[in-house]
Amino acid sequence: MAEADGDNEVDVLILGAGSGGYACALRAAQLGLSVALVEQGKLGGTCLHVGCIPTKALLHAAEVADSTREAETFGVLAKYDGIDAAAVRNYADGVVNRLFKGLTGLIKSRGIRVVEGRGTLTGPKQVTVEGADGTTVLTGRNVVLATGSEPRLLPDIEPDGTHVLTSDDALRLDRVPRSAVVLGGGVIGCEFASVWRSFGAEVTIVEALPRLVPPEDAASSAALERAFRKRGITARTGTSVTGVATSEEGVVVTLSDDSELRADVLLVAVGRGPRTAGLGYEEHGITLDRGFVTVDDHCRTGVDGVWAVGDIVPGLQLAHRGFQQGIFVAEQIAGLAPQPIDERGIPRVTYSRPEVASVGLTEEQAKEEYGDDGVTALTYDLGGNGKSQILRTQGFVKLVRQVEGPVVGVHMVGERVGELIGEAQLVYGWEAHADDVAPLVHAHPTQNEALGEAFLALAGKPLHAHS
């Protein structure tokens, strides 16, 4: 085994090069620290290779398919001839490869050492890497754990990559299924259901909880379910899967009400679990809770000088959360004093058709915190928004605020509303009151105006509300 030496000792040793790991590496190098980044797969991790980027490329292809089908309604003569699954995958791969090449060049230009191989914590400040070129032992004055997540599986449902799929499998499919059952009505399940429906598949979502996208505001869930129903996507909420049988023809899914669903494929989309098993964490003092690394609000573990970021930390498993945590940890290591991240202020987007976007508290959460009489909510329908009419999308902007106080939650449903979440996050983060936002000028015609109109109404000046 190679021994650690001066060349293998760095200020910041990062295990995992996904969104949290590479962001931490880049910021630490920017701040003059020496950095080593350990990665078994490719730089960019889940988000770049099997998560955010390829799925959103598929969703854009799905949008193009829908636009082509509906072209005549806009006076455009176009013919929809179907989906070339291999070409769609090549398009998505092209996007991923260009971003990967850019990230690789950026990491190299910052002087960050990348060590390829499986890294394991072999001491509180030591990582041993088993790679193609042998064994390397690295030590860090600070160690950042950023090993990410993997598709969560259920007992007795074994993915086979052909008929029973994980989200990773679904991205690599070389065909469009004629029919699909999606187990899980969260973000991943709804996005794949939306893609496959746009590609022409018959889709049924099975969700054990009472509604789709359960963490979102109840009004957003209801609007998404209505939109999906209009699109022909069936949602079986409050229902669980009790059995799965596969054959050459496909899959038979038995539900808790004893009914059966037959389809080409079953997608198991019940979330992602932390990738922490077998990496030496607990053996070297790191506390795990159901596989997640326990940290304080500064991303510190219970071991001095060992930090954790991203999907292995309890909370929202979102790339931009891990990215921000990585920067936050790098700045602390460098001796700066950044403000802890407000988990409630992290924007959330489901990129289905329609999109669901939110930041802050749901109406129910706000009432739990401030009391039923301490909260008011206002909903502005996108039917009054010119750009939404042009796009032929339906939905709303819902604002939740403390009575005589700041807005504590913004919830939106409609095509492209994910692009509006930036302003919503600023409103929440700056604890803005309706009167603070109402005077701001929003360009016309944009969907962004819907936020402006909603705040006008919340400030008592509803220009387009029906009397």
Coordinates of C-alpha atoms in Angstrom, one line a residue, residues 113-460:
R113 CA -5.9 17.1 -7.9
V114 CA -8.4 14.5 -9.0
V115 CA -7.9 11.0 -7.7
E116 CA -9.9 8.4 -9.6
G117 CA -11.1 5.3 -7.7
R118 CA -13.2 4.1 -4.8
G119 CA -12.4 6.1 -1.8
T120 CA -12.9 4.9 1.8
L121 CA -12.5 6.7 5.0
T122 CA -9.6 4.9 6.7
G123 CA -9.0 7.4 9.5
P124 CA -10.6 10.6 10.7
K125 CA -8.5 12.6 8.3
Q126 CA -7.5 9.9 5.9
V127 CA -9.0 8.5 2.7
T128 CA -7.7 5.4 0.9
V129 CA -8.4 5.2 -2.8
E130 CA -8.4 1.9 -4.7
G131 CA -8.0 2.9 -8.4
A132 CA -6.9 1.4 -11.7
D133 CA -3.3 2.5 -10.9
G134 CA -3.2 0.9 -7.4
T135 CA -3.8 2.3 -4.0
T136 CA -3.3 5.9 -2.9
V137 CA -3.6 7.1 0.7
L138 CA -4.5 10.8 1.1
T139 CA -4.8 12.9 4.2
G140 CA -6.5 16.2 4.7
R141 CA -6.4 18.8 7.4
N142 CA -10.2 18.9 6.6
V143 CA -12.2 16.1 5.1
V144 CA -15.5 16.7 3.3
L145 CA -17.8 13.8 2.8
A146 CA -19.9 14.2 -0.4
T147 CA -20.7 10.7 -1.6
G148 CA -24.2 11.5 -2.8
S149 CA -27.1 9.2 -3.3
E150 CA -28.4 6.2 -5.3
P151 CA -31.9 5.1 -6.3
R152 CA -33.8 3.8 -3.3
L153 CA -35.2 0.3 -3.7
L154 CA -38.1 -1.6 -2.0
P155 CA -38.0 -5.1 -0.5
D156 CA -39.3 -7.8 -2.9
I157 CA -39.1 -5.5 -5.9
E158 CA -35.8 -6.2 -7.7
P159 CA -34.9 -4.0 -10.7
D160 CA -33.8 -6.0 -13.8
G161 CA -33.1 -3.1 -16.1
T162 CA -35.6 -4.4 -18.6
H163 CA -39.1 -4.5 -17.1
V164 CA -38.4 -3.2 -13.6
L165 CA -36.4 -0.1 -13.7
T166 CA -34.6 2.4 -11.5
S167 CA -34.4 6.0 -12.7
D168 CA -30.8 5.3 -13.8
D169 CA -32.2 2.4 -16.0
A170 CA -35.0 4.6 -17.4
L171 CA -32.4 7.1 -18.7
R172 CA -30.7 4.4 -20.6
L173 CA -33.8 2.9 -22.2
D174 CA -33.3 2.3 -25.9
R175 CA -37.1 2.4 -26.6
V176 CA -40.2 4.2 -25.6
P177 CA -42.5 1.9 -23.5
R178 CA -46.0 1.5 -24.8
S179 CA -47.2 1.5 -21.2
A180 CA -45.6 2.2 -17.8
V181 CA -46.4 2.0 -14.1
V182 CA -44.5 4.6 -12.1
L183 CA -44.2 3.7 -8.4
G184 CA -43.8 6.9 -6.6
G185 CA -45.5 10.3 -7.2
G186 CA -42.7 12.5 -6.1
V187 CA -40.4 14.7 -8.3
I188 CA -38.7 11.8 -10.1
G189 CA -41.9 9.8 -10.7
C190 CA -43.8 12.8 -12.0
E191 CA -41.0 13.9 -14.3
F192 CA -40.7 10.5 -15.9
A193 CA -44.4 10.0 -16.1
S194 CA -44.6 13.4 -17.9
V195 CA -41.8 12.4 -20.3
W196 CA -43.2 9.0 -21.2
R197 CA -46.7 10.4 -21.7
S198 CA -45.4 13.1 -24.1
F199 CA -43.6 10.3 -25.9
G200 CA -46.9 8.4 -26.3
A201 CA -46.9 5.9 -23.5
E202 CA -49.9 5.0 -21.3
V203 CA -48.8 6.0 -17.8
T204 CA -50.2 5.2 -14.3
I205 CA -48.6 6.7 -11.2
V206 CA -49.0 4.7 -7.9
E207 CA -48.4 6.8 -4.8
A208 CA -48.9 5.5 -1.3
L209 CA -49.5 9.0 0.2
P210 CA -52.8 10.8 -0.5
R211 CA -51.5 13.1 -3.2
L212 CA -48.8 13.6 -5.8
V213 CA -45.7 15.7 -4.9
P214 CA -46.6 15.3 -1.2
P215 CA -44.1 17.9 0.2
E216 CA -45.7 20.7 -2.0
D217 CA -48.6 22.9 -1.1
A218 CA -51.9 20.9 -1.3
A219 CA -53.2 23.4 -4.0
S220 CA -50.1 22.6 -6.2
S221 CA -50.7 18.9 -5.8
A222 CA -54.3 19.2 -6.8
A223 CA -53.5 21.4 -9.8
L224 CA -50.8 18.9 -11.0
E225 CA -53.2 16.0 -10.7
R226 CA -55.9 17.8 -12.7
A227 CA -53.4 18.6 -15.4
F228 CA -52.1 15.1 -15.5
R229 CA -55.6 13.7 -15.7
K230 CA -56.3 16.0 -18.8
R231 CA -53.1 14.6 -20.4
G232 CA -54.3 11.1 -19.8
I233 CA -51.9 10.2 -16.9
T234 CA -53.7 8.2 -14.3
A235 CA -52.8 8.8 -10.6
R236 CA -53.6 6.1 -8.1
T237 CA -52.9 7.9 -4.8
G238 CA -53.4 6.4 -1.4
T239 CA -52.4 3.1 -2.9
S240 CA -49.4 0.9 -2.5
V241 CA -47.8 -2.0 -4.4
T242 CA -48.1 -5.4 -2.9
G243 CA -46.7 -7.6 -5.6
V244 CA -44.7 -7.5 -8.9
A245 CA -44.4 -10.3 -11.5
T246 CA -42.4 -10.0 -14.7
S247 CA -42.5 -12.0 -17.9
E248 CA -41.3 -11.6 -21.5
E249 CA -44.4 -9.5 -22.2
G250 CA -43.8 -7.0 -19.4
V251 CA -44.9 -6.6 -15.8
V252 CA -48.0 -7.2 -13.7
V253 CA -48.3 -5.0 -10.6
T254 CA -50.7 -5.9 -7.8
L255 CA -52.0 -3.1 -5.7
S256 CA -53.2 -2.8 -2.1
D257 CA -56.8 -2.8 -3.3
D258 CA -56.2 -6.2 -5.0
S259 CA -56.4 -4.6 -8.5
E260 CA -53.8 -5.3 -11.1
L261 CA -51.9 -3.1 -13.6
R262 CA -50.2 -4.5 -16.6
A263 CA -47.5 -2.6 -18.4
D264 CA -44.3 -2.9 -20.4
V265 CA -42.3 -1.4 -17.5
L266 CA -42.4 -0.6 -13.9
L267 CA -40.3 2.4 -12.8
V268 CA -39.4 2.3 -9.1
A269 CA -39.2 6.0 -8.2
V270 CA -39.5 6.1 -4.4
G271 CA -36.7 8.5 -3.9
R272 CA -32.9 8.3 -3.4
G273 CA -31.0 6.9 -0.5
P274 CA -27.7 8.2 0.9
R275 CA -24.5 6.4 -0.4
T276 CA -22.7 5.9 2.9
A277 CA -22.6 2.1 3.4
G278 CA -19.2 0.4 3.4
L279 CA -17.3 3.7 3.2
G280 CA -15.8 3.6 6.7
Y281 CA -17.8 6.4 8.1
E282 CA -19.2 4.8 11.3
E283 CA -15.9 3.0 12.0
H284 CA -14.2 6.4 12.3
G285 CA -16.7 8.2 14.5
I286 CA -19.2 9.6 11.9
T287 CA -22.8 9.3 13.3
L288 CA -25.3 7.9 10.8
D289 CA -29.1 8.0 11.1
R290 CA -30.8 5.6 8.6
G291 CA -27.8 6.0 6.5
F292 CA -27.7 9.8 6.5
V293 CA -24.7 11.6 8.0
T294 CA -25.7 13.6 11.1
V295 CA -24.5 17.3 10.9
D296 CA -25.2 20.6 12.6
D297 CA -26.4 23.7 10.8
H298 CA -22.8 24.4 9.7
C299 CA -22.4 20.9 8.0
R300 CA -20.0 19.8 10.7
T301 CA -20.1 16.1 11.7
G302 CA -19.3 15.0 15.3
V303 CA -15.6 14.5 14.3
D304 CA -13.5 17.6 14.3
G305 CA -12.5 18.7 10.8
V306 CA -14.8 16.3 9.1
W307 CA -17.8 17.9 7.2
A308 CA -20.6 16.5 5.1
V309 CA -22.6 18.0 2.2
G310 CA -25.3 17.1 -0.3
D311 CA -27.6 14.1 -0.6
I312 CA -26.0 12.3 2.4
V313 CA -27.1 15.0 4.7
P314 CA -30.8 14.9 5.9
G315 CA -33.0 17.3 4.0
L316 CA -33.9 18.2 0.4
Q317 CA -31.9 16.0 -2.1
L318 CA -31.3 18.8 -4.6
A319 CA -28.2 19.5 -6.6
H320 CA -28.3 23.3 -5.9
R321 CA -28.5 22.6 -2.1
G322 CA -25.4 20.4 -2.3
F323 CA -23.7 23.0 -4.4
Q324 CA -24.4 25.8 -1.9
Q325 CA -23.4 23.6 1.0
G326 CA -20.1 22.8 -0.7
I327 CA -19.3 26.6 -1.1
F328 CA -20.4 27.2 2.5
V329 CA -18.0 24.5 3.9
A330 CA -15.1 25.7 1.8
E331 CA -15.6 29.3 3.1
Q332 CA -15.7 28.1 6.7
I333 CA -12.5 26.0 6.2
A334 CA -10.8 29.2 4.8
G335 CA -11.7 31.1 7.9
L336 CA -14.6 33.1 6.6
A337 CA -17.9 33.4 8.4
P338 CA -20.7 32.6 5.9
Q339 CA -24.3 32.6 7.0
P340 CA -25.8 29.1 7.5
I341 CA -28.1 28.0 4.7
D342 CA -31.8 28.5 5.3
E343 CA -33.2 25.1 4.3
R344 CA -36.7 26.7 3.8
G345 CA -35.3 29.2 1.3
I346 CA -34.0 26.5 -1.1
P347 CA -36.1 26.6 -4.3
R348 CA -37.9 23.4 -5.4
V349 CA -39.0 22.6 -8.9
T350 CA -40.7 19.6 -10.5
Y351 CA -40.0 19.9 -14.2
S352 CA -43.1 18.1 -15.4
R353 CA -45.8 19.4 -17.7
P354 CA -47.0 21.6 -16.0
E355 CA -44.1 22.5 -13.8
V356 CA -44.4 22.9 -10.0
A357 CA -42.2 25.4 -8.3
S358 CA -42.0 26.6 -4.7
V359 CA -39.9 28.2 -2.0
G360 CA -40.6 28.6 1.7
L361 CA -43.6 27.2 3.7
T362 CA -46.8 25.7 2.4
E363 CA -50.0 27.2 3.7
E364 CA -50.4 24.2 6.1
Q365 CA -46.9 24.6 7.4
A366 CA -47.3 28.3 7.9
K367 CA -50.5 27.8 9.9
E368 CA -48.8 25.2 12.1
E369 CA -46.1 27.7 12.8
Y370 CA -48.0 31.0 13.1
G371 CA -51.6 29.8 13.8
D372 CA -54.6 29.7 11.6
D373 CA -55.3 33.3 12.3
G374 CA -51.7 34.4 11.7
V375 CA -51.6 33.5 8.1
T376 CA -53.3 34.6 4.9
A377 CA -52.9 33.2 1.4
L378 CA -53.7 34.7 -2.0
T379 CA -53.9 32.9 -5.4
Y380 CA -53.5 34.6 -8.7
D381 CA -54.7 32.5 -11.7
L382 CA -52.4 32.4 -14.7
G383 CA -55.5 32.9 -16.9
G384 CA -55.1 36.6 -16.3
N385 CA -51.5 36.6 -17.5
G386 CA -50.9 37.4 -21.2
K387 CA -47.8 35.3 -21.7
S388 CA -49.4 32.3 -20.1
Q389 CA -52.3 32.7 -22.6
I390 CA -49.8 32.8 -25.4
L391 CA -48.2 29.6 -24.1
R392 CA -51.7 28.1 -23.5
T393 CA -50.8 27.1 -20.0
Q394 CA -53.0 27.0 -16.9
G395 CA -52.0 27.3 -13.3
F396 CA -51.5 29.9 -10.6
V397 CA -49.2 31.8 -8.3
K398 CA -50.0 31.4 -4.6
L399 CA -48.5 33.6 -1.9
V400 CA -48.5 32.7 1.8
R401 CA -47.8 35.4 4.3
Q402 CA -47.9 36.2 7.9
V403 CA -50.8 38.6 8.7
E404 CA -49.3 42.1 8.5
G405 CA -46.0 40.4 7.9
P406 CA -43.6 39.1 5.3
V407 CA -44.3 36.5 2.6
V408 CA -43.2 33.1 3.9
G409 CA -44.1 30.9 1.0
V410 CA -44.5 31.1 -2.8
H411 CA -46.1 28.3 -4.8
M412 CA -46.5 28.1 -8.6
V413 CA -47.9 25.7 -11.1
G414 CA -47.8 26.2 -14.9
E415 CA -45.4 25.7 -17.8
R416 CA -42.1 27.3 -17.3
V417 CA -42.8 28.6 -13.8
G418 CA -39.5 27.1 -12.7
E419 CA -37.9 30.1 -14.4
L420 CA -39.8 32.4 -11.9
I421 CA -38.5 30.8 -8.8
G422 CA -35.5 33.2 -8.6
E423 CA -37.6 36.2 -7.8
A424 CA -39.7 34.2 -5.4
Q425 CA -36.6 33.1 -3.6
L426 CA -35.4 36.7 -3.2
V427 CA -38.9 37.7 -1.9
Y428 CA -38.7 34.9 0.7
G429 CA -35.0 35.4 1.6
W430 CA -35.4 39.1 2.1
E431 CA -38.5 38.7 4.2
A432 CA -40.3 41.1 1.8
H433 CA -43.8 42.4 2.5
A434 CA -46.4 42.7 -0.3
D435 CA -45.9 46.5 -0.3
D436 CA -42.2 46.0 -0.9
V437 CA -42.7 44.0 -4.1
A438 CA -45.9 45.6 -5.5
P439 CA -44.1 48.8 -6.8
L440 CA -41.5 46.8 -8.8
V441 CA -42.0 46.9 -12.6
H442 CA -42.3 43.6 -14.3
A443 CA -41.8 43.4 -18.1
H444 CA -44.8 42.8 -20.3
P445 CA -45.7 40.3 -21.6
T446 CA -43.9 37.8 -19.4
Q447 CA -45.0 35.1 -17.0
N448 CA -43.0 37.0 -14.4
E449 CA -45.8 39.6 -14.4
A450 CA -47.9 37.0 -12.7
L451 CA -45.8 37.4 -9.6
G452 CA -46.1 41.2 -9.9
E453 CA -49.9 40.9 -10.2
A454 CA -50.1 38.5 -7.3
F455 CA -48.2 41.0 -5.1
L456 CA -50.3 43.9 -6.2
A457 CA -53.4 41.9 -5.1
L458 CA -51.8 40.9 -1.8
A459 CA -51.0 44.6 -1.2
G460 CA -54.7 45.4 -1.7

